[in-house]
Amino acid sequence: MTQSDQSSNIAKPTTDAVLGLTIRATRADDYEALCALTNLPGFRAGTLRLPYQRPEQTKKWLESQGQDSFNVVALIDNTIVGQAGLHPNSGRRAHAATVGIGVHDDHVGKGVGTALMSELLDAADNWLGFKRLELTVFTDNAPAIRLYEKFGFEREGIRRSFAFKAGTYVDALGMGRLSF
């Protein structure tokens, strides 16, 4: 099978799987809602964030996003239930971007992550021209790993004792997706 054949076999789910879901660009005034989202225990467990992030920290993060970053939020009934972004590398790695994605604890497994990932890949493939997308996920986050694999991300290696989480050192999986 050629690389182009492999690319055509990757599912491209649509956002209409979740009724009432809206995806839009992240705005500066989203910082308080994003702070509440990222402070949820389940959301935070998949990140390197410390507990009890302050709204000012989230505001500073939003303001520090470069012009080239692509950040979106998912809303249901005007409430942010997910956030995702593409963060481009520079120089000789300008062909690659890092993926970040998270879903509200109460909406995991309901299609929000699928909708967000679909939007990220559309932007990466059809608007930004990235050759490579990459991410890091804790090895115990099976739902996230399944989502990434559904969209063509492949396991590239384990990063042992990657982070200190919940009182112990945990491993993380490096994953990548190449556009053909």
Short mmCIF file of C-alpha atoms in Angstrom, two decimals, residues 8 30 41 43 51-52 60 71 114 117:
data_model
loop_
_atom_site.label_atom_id
_atom_site.label_comp_id
_atom_site.label_asym_id
_atom_site.label_seq_id
_atom_site.Cartn_x
_atom_site.Cartn_y
_atom_site.Cartn_z
CA SER A 8 -7.23 7.87 2.02
CA ASP A 30 -12.61 33.12 26.93
CA PRO A 41 -9.84 17.01 37.50
CA PHE A 43 -9.10 17.54 31.98
CA PRO A 51 -4.13 22.20 40.25
CA TYR A 52 -5.89 25.50 40.82
CA LYS A 60 -1.54 35.32 29.98
CA ASN A 71 -6.74 27.59 18.67
CA THR A 114 -13.73 13.90 17.47
CA MET A 117 -9.69 16.84 16.04
#
